[in-house]
Amino acid sequence: MSDLKTALGEAVAAAFAAEGVPADLARVTPSDRPDLADFQSNGALAGAKRVGRNPREIAAAVAERLKGDPRLASVEIAGPGFINLKIADAALSDRANAVAADPRAGAETVVRPRRVIIDYGGPNVAKEMHVGHLRASIIGESLKRIYRFRGDEVIGDAHFGDWGFQMGLLIAAVCDTYPAIAELVEDLNAKGEVTEADRGRLAVLATLGLDDLGALYPPAAERAKSDVGFRNRARRLTAELQSKKAGYYALWERFRDVTREALIRDFHALGVDFDWWKGESDVEDLIGPMVAELDGKGLLVDDQGARIVRVDRDGETRPKKLADGTVIEAPWPDPLLVVSSEGSAMYGTTDLATILDRRQAFDFDLVIYCVDQRQADHFEIVFRAACLAGYAAEGQLIHVGFGTMNGTDGKPFKTRAGGVLKLNDLIEMTREKARERLREQSLGEDVPADEFEEIAGKVAVAALKFADLQNFRGTSYIFDLDRFSSFEGKTGPYLLYQAVRVKSLLRRAAAEAAEAGPVVVAEPAERDLVLALDAFDAALADAYDKKAPNILAEHTYRVAQAWSKVWAACPILQAADPATRASRLTLATATLRQLELALDLLGIATPDRM
RNA sequence: GCGCCCGUAGCUCAACCGGAUAGAGCAUCCGCCUUCUAAGCGGACGGUUGCAGGUUCGAGUCCUGCCGGGCGCGCCA
């Protein structure tokens, strides 16, 4: 069952073909002029040049062929050759009934499902989430849901940053701060293993919380920039951890576990859940054999003491400025640094090994990296290396970049105090605002305390997520606290509110034993609502193809708005006659289903009341 | 220096392979609750799409050059 746009597209294509104009030009789109038509086709304009005919003449001939179509109330030609189509109310009613009867609310599935991994979220050990993580997790989560709903087999992977130089920094900082832990770690290092007898002593590690780690890491990272001795020590500790020295490894396990546990909880509160929590450490064992394999394939080249894979193709160069100021033509992209001059694996090495791991664990057709746009060059290099190594085919690895969240000064967002705003603080702030609003509605007295909290949480998450998702992912935007915690206008809570009003209405209808029946579209507001509902599949397909949840967000808002207008203009339970009431109840049910479904695909849960 | 992204209403953002009169929300102003949740609905105000050229029947969208902003450019991740 296809939507009106597709069905009309086929009819127009047939008419074009019959006129000898390429049918691929016969695209039907929602009308730019709702006052004149529901849909339009601009194909005659594009086709005129190709076939050497006047566009209006083509449009007239096509229109003539379309006039007999019972689904069309009118076919008109306007301007230089636009074909304007107005749908008959009966056809609109049919479509509404079809959407109402469909558990998927009119959405199709892909013809050929793919195996897809979506890498998103970007959590790291010892780092509490801040507002910057909002985009990374929200966009990826929505893409995961959209892809899965369209029929692909999808794995969401958090790709936990738990292995690397930052771990050495953290070990140094923790040992300097907590002598008892330092003593235990040295002891275990000396023994070379952790035995059953050490169980009790390990309890001291359990006192380390994410708060402690979060407080220790930033100053340590800062110190490493200027203090060469400290930096070298952290490097050494990193290497010793990576060789799995018992004490450091035990300490690191605590870092990993305490962080992962807290992050899983925080992500879940945001409606973000991963299928895989694979860490960078999980591919550590693959790196040695992988390097040997790359070497065997002749891909590794020695360069300034390091080992690299060149990924530039013939003739790909760019002017490059050297340290001494001279400019030379150098290959581009830069090579992938696989082994540093100190013999350690780098960021890109781990990423490459992760691709290999994913190939082995889940024979993917596609991996989507939902990561900050700033890493575009890095991924280009890694992807090319992966193709050269034979881990992926051209086009199977995609970087879906997103812009940064900036402050009003145009730079990455900072609080007034100059620090980062913790994601949990932002959520709690918004949740408190939701509680206040609920108390004003005096809903607080009517619902149990736990439901009250649940509603406040859902409203807060809806506000934050929708505020982000309505922006195209690729562009940076200015983070405005007021806008993110706003509940009126084009916001998440507005969308929830529309769905909740329908739920309330349907509860009442059930109590009055009011029956639903066939939809018969009559009022202008009803027409607009059905046209909005009809556009679901197109929005979904577009969001899928472009990996852009904002397209679905926009659609969802339109449906909510169209419903709100019906609500204001068309009495439902008090409708003039039983048939109208039955029709509107069906329309309400269909709208609710699509709204809840679309919101769910955006990662937003709908409460029963608010 | 080189590359990528961006510049649209007072503010924050949209705009479907180039199409008609560039759309929303917020803010401001004016209306609408004895009837299904007013977190709502209706209306008004608000634009030389950074600037200058070019391609086209037609450009916010494509090309060139400027201006302004953000980001990136092997031994951090």
XYZ file of C-alpha atoms in Angstrom, chain A:
610
model
C 0.000 0.000 0.000
C 1.690 3.150 -1.136
C 1.080 6.712 -0.107
C -0.730 9.254 -2.229
C 2.461 10.899 -3.373
C 3.840 7.643 -4.734
C 0.528 6.538 -6.252
C 0.091 9.845 -8.026
C 3.723 9.794 -9.074
C 3.080 6.539 -10.892
C -0.011 7.910 -12.592
C 1.817 11.034 -13.703
C 4.783 8.966 -14.882
C 2.495 6.871 -17.048
C 0.988 10.008 -18.540
C 4.453 11.415 -19.214
C 5.578 8.199 -20.869
C 2.489 8.237 -23.058
C 3.468 11.721 -24.180
C 6.982 10.616 -24.965
C 8.517 12.576 -22.085
C 10.971 10.735 -19.806
C 8.906 9.332 -16.940
C 11.683 9.795 -14.393
C 10.937 13.508 -14.479
C 7.389 12.995 -13.332
C 8.088 13.464 -9.661
C 5.087 14.464 -7.588
C 5.696 16.590 -4.508
C 3.470 18.225 -1.917
C 2.251 21.503 -3.312
C 4.137 24.707 -2.588
C 0.822 26.442 -2.903
C -1.674 24.688 -0.620
C -4.219 27.300 -1.627
C -4.122 25.944 -5.185
C -3.464 22.237 -4.857
C -2.504 19.271 -2.680
C 0.274 17.973 -4.908
C 2.199 19.204 -7.897
C 4.488 17.924 -10.594
C 7.151 20.111 -12.151
C 8.171 17.484 -14.669
C 6.897 19.342 -17.715
C 9.359 22.156 -17.033
C 12.342 19.843 -16.779
C 11.176 17.715 -19.693
C 10.543 20.575 -22.099
C 14.171 21.057 -22.992
C 14.872 17.361 -23.383
C 12.108 16.732 -25.869
C 12.124 20.174 -27.405
C 8.527 21.062 -26.649
C 6.817 23.902 -24.875
C 6.387 23.079 -21.153
C 2.809 24.318 -20.981
C 1.931 22.217 -23.978
C 3.368 19.099 -22.330
C 1.620 19.933 -19.068
C -1.694 20.366 -20.883
C -1.362 17.029 -22.641
C -0.421 15.253 -19.412
C -3.253 16.947 -17.547
C -5.716 15.806 -20.181
C -4.648 12.195 -19.623
C -4.955 12.543 -15.851
C -8.411 14.041 -15.854
C -10.195 10.705 -15.851
C -8.450 9.580 -12.658
C -11.152 9.187 -10.003
C -8.677 9.980 -7.233
C -8.276 13.508 -8.519
C -10.792 16.223 -7.837
C -8.998 18.569 -10.217
C -5.985 18.797 -12.498
C -4.843 22.264 -13.441
C -1.930 23.895 -15.169
C -0.401 26.998 -13.673
C 2.469 29.337 -14.346
C 5.083 28.148 -16.823
C 3.916 24.527 -16.636
C 3.205 23.330 -13.121
C 0.669 20.538 -12.953
C -1.506 21.048 -9.898
C -3.340 18.094 -8.447
C -6.158 18.198 -5.969
C -7.170 14.956 -4.294
C -10.794 13.918 -4.173
C -12.175 13.694 -0.646
C -13.149 10.089 -1.265
C -9.550 9.151 -2.134
C -8.362 10.988 0.953
C -10.868 9.072 3.071
C -9.658 5.779 1.591
C -6.092 6.647 2.425
C -7.049 7.647 5.968
C -8.779 4.309 6.491
C -5.745 2.474 5.159
C -3.401 4.320 7.505
C -5.786 3.719 10.398
C -5.824 -0.018 9.685
C -2.038 -0.255 9.416
C -0.063 -1.076 12.567
C 2.849 0.790 10.977
C 0.687 3.854 10.359
C 1.477 3.935 6.662
C 5.206 3.293 6.792
C 6.880 0.868 4.386
C 10.010 -1.230 4.809
C 13.122 -1.326 2.651
C 13.165 -3.801 -0.227
C 16.574 -5.222 0.637
C 17.376 -5.185 4.350
C 20.993 -4.607 5.283
C 23.171 -5.462 8.236
C 24.094 -2.177 9.832
C 26.242 -1.122 12.763
C 25.757 2.345 14.154
C 28.634 3.681 16.212
C 27.485 6.550 18.373
C 27.461 8.126 21.805
C 31.186 8.449 22.228
C 31.397 7.658 25.944
C 34.809 7.620 27.570
C 36.201 6.296 30.796
C 36.188 8.772 33.666
C 34.239 11.374 31.760
C 30.789 12.260 32.896
C 28.471 13.239 30.094
C 28.058 16.915 29.335
C 25.787 18.732 26.925
C 28.177 17.949 24.092
C 27.200 14.284 24.380
C 23.574 15.144 23.805
C 23.898 15.296 20.040
C 26.164 12.279 19.728
C 23.770 10.048 21.582
C 20.436 11.466 20.466
C 21.111 11.517 16.735
C 22.649 8.056 16.747
C 19.820 6.607 18.800
C 17.241 8.014 16.426
C 19.087 6.727 13.368
C 19.319 3.303 14.971
C 15.568 3.227 15.557
C 14.745 4.537 12.088
C 17.003 2.002 10.383
C 15.613 -0.849 12.440
C 12.032 0.224 11.818
C 12.663 0.331 8.083
C 13.673 -3.309 8.269
C 17.452 -3.378 8.551
C 19.234 -5.527 11.088
C 20.905 -2.955 13.286
C 23.468 -3.017 16.076
C 24.035 0.085 18.150
C 27.565 0.158 19.515
C 28.745 2.607 22.155
C 32.392 2.033 21.172
C 33.568 2.811 24.675
C 36.778 4.842 24.870
C 38.575 2.809 27.510
C 42.085 2.284 26.212
C 44.845 4.692 25.488
C 46.984 7.498 26.832
C 44.155 8.873 28.964
C 44.253 5.652 30.996
C 47.909 6.228 31.831
C 47.086 9.758 32.908
C 44.337 8.516 35.122
C 46.460 5.806 36.714
C 49.112 8.403 37.528
C 46.589 10.819 38.982
C 44.842 8.181 41.089
C 48.084 6.757 42.477
C 49.318 10.250 43.379
C 46.077 11.068 45.155
C 45.321 7.840 46.988
C 48.407 6.296 48.654
C 46.482 3.207 49.745
C 45.539 2.450 46.154
C 49.069 3.165 44.952
C 50.425 0.703 47.484
C 48.007 -2.022 46.428
C 48.752 -1.446 42.741
C 52.520 -1.663 43.235
C 52.068 -4.785 45.296
C 50.030 -6.494 42.607
C 52.475 -5.374 39.955
C 55.281 -6.972 41.915
C 53.348 -10.203 42.399
C 52.447 -10.281 38.729
C 48.923 -11.597 39.215
C 45.745 -11.135 41.197
C 44.858 -14.195 43.237
C 41.868 -15.196 45.309
C 43.742 -14.030 48.402
C 43.734 -10.456 47.071
C 39.952 -10.211 46.894
C 39.601 -8.463 50.191
C 42.295 -5.922 49.443
C 40.658 -5.017 46.139
C 37.806 -3.502 48.126
C 39.782 -0.278 48.357
C 39.327 0.139 44.634
C 35.580 0.032 45.077
C 35.781 3.329 46.929
C 36.713 5.000 43.659
C 33.624 6.569 42.141
C 33.022 8.203 38.785
C 32.935 11.559 40.591
C 36.491 11.027 41.809
C 37.730 10.004 38.389
C 35.869 12.854 36.734
C 37.528 15.309 39.108
C 41.026 13.869 38.660
C 41.131 13.580 34.905
C 40.915 17.197 33.663
C 43.783 18.550 35.810
C 45.903 15.526 34.882
C 45.289 16.104 31.183
C 46.115 19.758 31.654
C 49.314 19.005 33.541
C 50.501 16.582 30.863
C 50.480 19.408 28.340
C 53.194 21.362 30.106
C 54.889 18.874 32.460
C 57.103 16.680 30.295
C 58.094 14.403 33.176
C 54.470 13.724 34.067
C 53.586 13.149 30.457
C 56.364 10.602 30.003
C 55.333 8.837 33.158
C 51.753 8.604 31.904
C 53.027 7.236 28.599
C 55.000 4.582 30.412
C 51.991 3.679 32.550
C 49.854 3.414 29.423
C 52.335 0.987 27.910
C 52.455 -1.043 31.103
C 48.693 -1.191 31.295
C 48.561 -2.322 27.704
C 50.987 -5.104 28.521
C 48.459 -6.036 31.214
C 50.616 -5.512 34.266
C 48.493 -6.929 37.102
C 48.166 -3.902 39.379
C 47.512 -1.368 36.640
C 45.109 -3.722 34.964
C 43.112 -4.261 38.159
C 42.905 -0.521 38.676
C 41.863 0.011 35.079
C 39.117 -2.604 35.422
C 37.670 -0.500 38.202
C 37.816 2.615 35.995
C 36.042 0.787 33.224
C 33.352 -0.852 35.356
C 32.410 2.148 37.442
C 32.202 4.380 34.394
C 30.282 1.938 32.263
C 27.755 1.263 34.973
C 27.082 4.959 35.513
C 26.950 5.725 31.814
C 24.546 2.903 31.018
C 22.231 4.321 33.660
C 22.558 7.898 32.366
C 22.074 6.899 28.757
C 19.042 4.854 29.703
C 17.488 7.824 31.471
C 17.841 9.642 28.160
C 16.164 6.821 26.281
C 19.455 5.758 24.750
C 20.369 2.066 24.900
C 23.185 0.247 23.154
C 23.307 -3.329 21.918
C 27.057 -3.459 22.235
C 29.285 -1.836 24.821
C 32.447 -2.963 23.157
C 35.462 -1.046 24.296
C 38.628 -0.089 22.500
C 40.289 -2.552 24.875
C 38.299 -5.389 23.307
C 40.195 -5.103 20.049
C 43.591 -4.782 21.706
C 44.448 -8.402 21.011
C 43.642 -7.992 17.337
C 46.179 -5.249 16.837
C 49.366 -7.338 16.843
C 48.156 -9.829 14.213
C 46.564 -7.015 12.250
C 49.826 -5.088 12.037
C 51.580 -8.261 10.901
C 48.914 -8.789 8.258
C 49.168 -5.199 7.007
C 52.902 -5.677 6.837
C 52.470 -8.932 4.925
C 50.258 -7.186 2.418
C 52.974 -4.600 1.898
C 50.818 -1.754 3.177
C 53.083 -0.682 6.026
C 55.779 1.881 5.318
C 58.465 3.171 7.673
C 58.361 6.908 8.119
C 60.314 8.988 10.622
C 60.555 6.020 12.950
C 56.831 5.306 12.786
C 54.963 2.823 10.650
C 52.216 4.148 8.435
C 49.759 3.120 5.755
C 49.613 5.507 2.823
C 46.050 6.098 1.703
C 46.480 8.770 -0.965
C 45.802 7.683 -4.493
C 47.802 8.599 -7.573
C 47.948 12.310 -8.120
C 46.165 13.259 -4.909
C 48.261 16.055 -3.494
C 47.772 19.307 -1.731
C 50.073 22.196 -0.921
C 51.356 21.760 2.579
C 53.224 24.194 4.783
C 56.228 22.772 6.571
C 57.559 23.777 9.951
C 60.215 25.976 8.364
C 57.595 27.873 6.395
C 58.239 26.413 2.964
C 55.288 25.082 1.026
C 55.471 21.797 -0.837
C 53.048 19.608 -2.775
C 52.366 16.712 -0.415
C 50.170 13.661 -0.787
C 46.695 13.952 0.620
C 45.048 12.531 2.651
C 47.715 12.090 5.268
C 48.746 8.506 5.941
C 47.269 6.430 8.742
C 49.715 6.252 11.625
C 49.573 2.615 12.688
C 52.550 2.212 15.003
C 54.132 5.214 16.698
C 57.878 5.664 16.910
C 57.578 4.409 20.500
C 55.946 1.237 19.257
C 52.425 1.880 20.526
C 49.121 1.635 18.726
C 47.365 4.894 17.925
C 43.773 6.110 17.757
C 43.479 5.149 14.094
C 45.025 1.744 14.731
C 42.301 0.939 17.216
C 39.646 2.189 14.826
C 41.023 0.001 12.075
C 41.112 -3.018 14.370
C 37.527 -2.243 15.374
C 36.472 -2.452 11.729
C 38.194 -5.819 11.470
C 36.460 -6.949 14.656
C 33.086 -5.830 13.363
C 33.667 -7.618 10.096
C 34.334 -10.828 12.023
C 31.611 -10.448 14.642
C 28.817 -9.129 12.418
C 29.344 -9.330 8.695
C 28.097 -5.816 8.049
C 26.853 -4.171 4.871
C 27.225 -0.763 6.420
C 28.804 0.932 9.411
C 27.584 4.395 10.274
C 29.878 6.488 12.439
C 27.751 9.085 14.132
C 30.569 11.263 15.364
C 31.464 14.932 15.541
C 32.063 16.535 12.140
C 35.537 17.598 13.240
C 36.746 14.052 12.803
C 35.860 13.892 9.116
C 39.463 13.778 7.907
C 40.380 11.130 10.432
C 37.593 8.831 9.271
C 38.412 9.393 5.617
C 41.896 8.103 6.347
C 40.787 5.138 8.442
C 38.116 4.147 5.910
C 40.586 4.194 3.059
C 43.017 2.095 5.057
C 40.228 -0.382 5.862
C 39.394 -0.713 2.168
C 43.065 -1.233 1.299
C 43.304 -3.908 3.982
C 40.205 -5.595 2.634
C 38.134 -5.189 5.813
C 35.403 -3.236 4.065
C 34.280 -2.417 0.557
C 33.999 1.055 -0.861
C 30.958 2.812 0.581
C 30.388 0.417 3.464
C 31.846 2.832 5.987
C 30.146 6.165 6.385
C 30.862 9.064 8.660
C 27.664 10.875 9.551
C 29.069 13.988 11.128
C 27.265 16.461 13.283
C 28.013 20.030 14.199
C 28.945 21.296 17.609
C 26.718 22.882 20.177
C 27.909 26.415 20.596
C 27.382 29.143 23.143
C 26.084 32.559 22.182
C 29.672 33.545 21.413
C 29.766 31.009 18.598
C 32.263 28.796 20.381
C 31.606 25.380 21.952
C 29.170 25.825 24.805
C 30.394 26.683 28.289
C 28.400 27.606 31.354
C 28.555 31.131 32.733
C 31.149 29.908 35.210
C 33.223 28.766 32.263
C 32.835 25.047 32.863
C 30.940 22.380 31.007
C 27.285 21.809 31.768
C 26.794 18.243 32.929
C 24.105 16.415 31.068
C 22.552 15.166 34.284
C 22.290 18.699 35.617
C 20.590 19.828 32.430
C 18.129 16.948 32.620
C 17.362 17.582 36.278
C 16.880 21.286 35.650
C 14.397 20.558 32.910
C 12.692 17.858 34.919
C 12.160 20.292 37.793
C 10.558 22.727 35.382
C 8.261 19.952 34.232
C 7.310 19.150 37.821
C 6.403 22.778 38.431
C 4.240 22.799 35.350
C 2.505 19.593 36.376
C 1.754 21.017 39.814
C 0.265 24.122 38.219
C -2.047 21.866 36.221
C -2.930 20.346 39.599
C -2.200 17.015 37.970
C 0.066 16.345 40.915
C -2.898 15.581 43.165
C -4.480 13.115 40.769
C -1.598 10.825 39.907
C 0.583 8.595 42.084
C 3.996 9.922 42.969
C 5.897 7.485 40.773
C 3.784 8.272 37.714
C 4.231 11.963 38.435
C 8.005 11.502 38.344
C 7.773 9.385 35.228
C 5.782 12.069 33.424
C 8.205 14.802 34.483
C 11.072 12.700 33.161
C 9.378 12.051 29.845
C 8.512 15.707 29.374
C 12.084 16.756 30.146
C 13.639 14.234 27.797
C 11.165 15.133 25.057
C 12.043 18.814 25.440
C 15.788 18.239 25.242
C 15.722 15.698 22.458
C 13.310 17.497 20.201
C 15.148 20.777 20.662
C 18.215 19.074 19.257
C 16.651 16.800 16.679
C 14.733 19.537 14.891
C 18.060 20.951 13.697
C 19.828 19.360 10.758
C 22.631 17.270 12.243
C 25.381 18.681 10.051
C 25.182 22.272 11.147
C 26.384 23.641 14.432
C 23.816 25.509 16.426
C 23.695 27.812 19.369
C 22.695 26.134 22.595
C 20.051 28.228 24.257
C 19.107 26.939 27.698
C 15.706 28.631 27.604
C 14.858 27.082 24.291
C 15.946 23.628 25.391
C 13.802 23.740 28.480
C 10.832 25.353 26.789
C 7.503 23.524 26.659
C 5.545 25.724 24.280
C 5.534 26.063 20.525
C 7.665 23.793 18.396
C 8.888 21.637 21.251
C 8.894 18.056 22.455
C 6.263 18.684 25.128
C 3.952 20.181 22.496
C 4.159 16.908 20.579
C 3.516 14.880 23.731
C 0.627 17.130 24.598
C -1.124 16.451 21.296
C -0.746 12.716 21.770
C -1.917 12.949 25.374
C -5.036 14.855 24.390
C -5.947 12.047 22.009
C -5.385 9.481 24.747
C -7.609 11.440 27.068
C -10.254 11.675 24.369
C -10.118 7.950 23.658
C -10.443 7.104 27.365
C -13.547 9.228 27.483
C -14.876 7.664 24.298
C -14.396 4.213 25.770
C -16.245 5.255 28.921
C -19.139 6.525 26.834
C -18.950 3.411 24.638
C -18.541 5.628 21.582
C -17.668 3.474 18.571
C -15.173 4.295 15.852
C -16.142 3.881 12.204
C -15.007 4.578 8.655
C -13.305 7.883 8.016
C -15.173 10.320 5.828
C -13.093 13.409 5.267
C -15.151 16.575 5.194
C -13.633 19.561 7.008
C -10.540 21.414 5.712
C -8.714 20.652 8.946
C -9.409 16.950 8.443
C -8.122 17.106 4.860
C -4.898 18.698 6.066
C -4.492 16.105 8.793
C -4.892 13.206 6.363
C -2.413 14.788 3.963
C 0.021 15.149 6.856
C -0.459 11.521 7.931
C 0.040 10.403 4.350
C 3.511 11.963 4.259
C 4.896 9.688 7.005
C 6.575 7.165 4.752
C 8.182 9.800 2.566
C 9.579 11.582 5.614
C 10.868 8.333 7.033
C 12.506 7.308 3.768
C 14.095 10.718 3.422
C 15.373 10.713 6.992
C 16.770 7.220 6.343
C 18.491 8.096 3.090
C 19.974 11.323 4.361
C 20.610 10.026 7.868
C 18.814 13.115 9.051
C 16.321 12.699 11.920
C 15.306 16.353 11.639
C 13.234 15.393 8.601
C 11.210 12.998 10.721
C 11.058 15.569 13.533
C 9.595 18.106 11.129
C 7.013 15.611 9.910
C 6.005 14.705 13.437
C 5.520 18.340 14.298
C 3.327 18.839 11.241
C 1.104 15.933 12.193
C 0.807 17.230 15.751
C -0.043 20.684 14.499
C -2.598 19.356 12.013
C -4.202 17.361 14.805
C -4.309 20.372 17.092
C -6.188 22.255 14.412
C -8.701 19.447 14.037
C -9.102 19.459 17.807
C -9.881 23.152 17.783
C -12.138 23.110 14.734
C -13.949 19.781 14.891
C -15.882 18.529 17.882
C -15.433 14.784 18.166
C -17.496 13.259 20.960
C -19.962 16.098 20.512
C -19.988 15.756 16.724
C -23.235 16.608 14.984
C -24.029 13.003 14.051
C -22.870 9.486 14.987
C -21.171 8.838 11.622
C -19.039 11.971 11.946
C -18.157 11.072 15.498
C -17.163 7.566 14.420
C -15.072 8.947 11.569
C -13.234 11.378 13.809
C -12.564 8.748 16.422
C -10.833 6.632 13.773
C -8.869 9.660 12.652
C -7.861 10.301 16.257
C -6.694 6.718 16.717
C -4.670 6.772 13.511
C -3.095 10.081 14.471
C -2.170 8.840 17.914
C -0.571 5.712 16.524
C 1.538 7.616 14.028
C 2.491 10.264 16.562
C 3.622 7.742 19.136
C 5.448 5.743 16.519
C 7.242 8.761 15.090
C 8.125 10.035 18.546
C 9.489 6.625 19.447
C 11.669 6.712 16.333
C 13.005 10.027 17.562
C 13.734 8.327 20.878
C 10.918 10.082 22.719
C 8.458 8.229 24.951
C 4.872 9.418 25.355
C 3.146 9.489 28.763
C -0.561 8.670 29.187
C -1.349 12.068 30.604
C 0.340 15.311 31.429
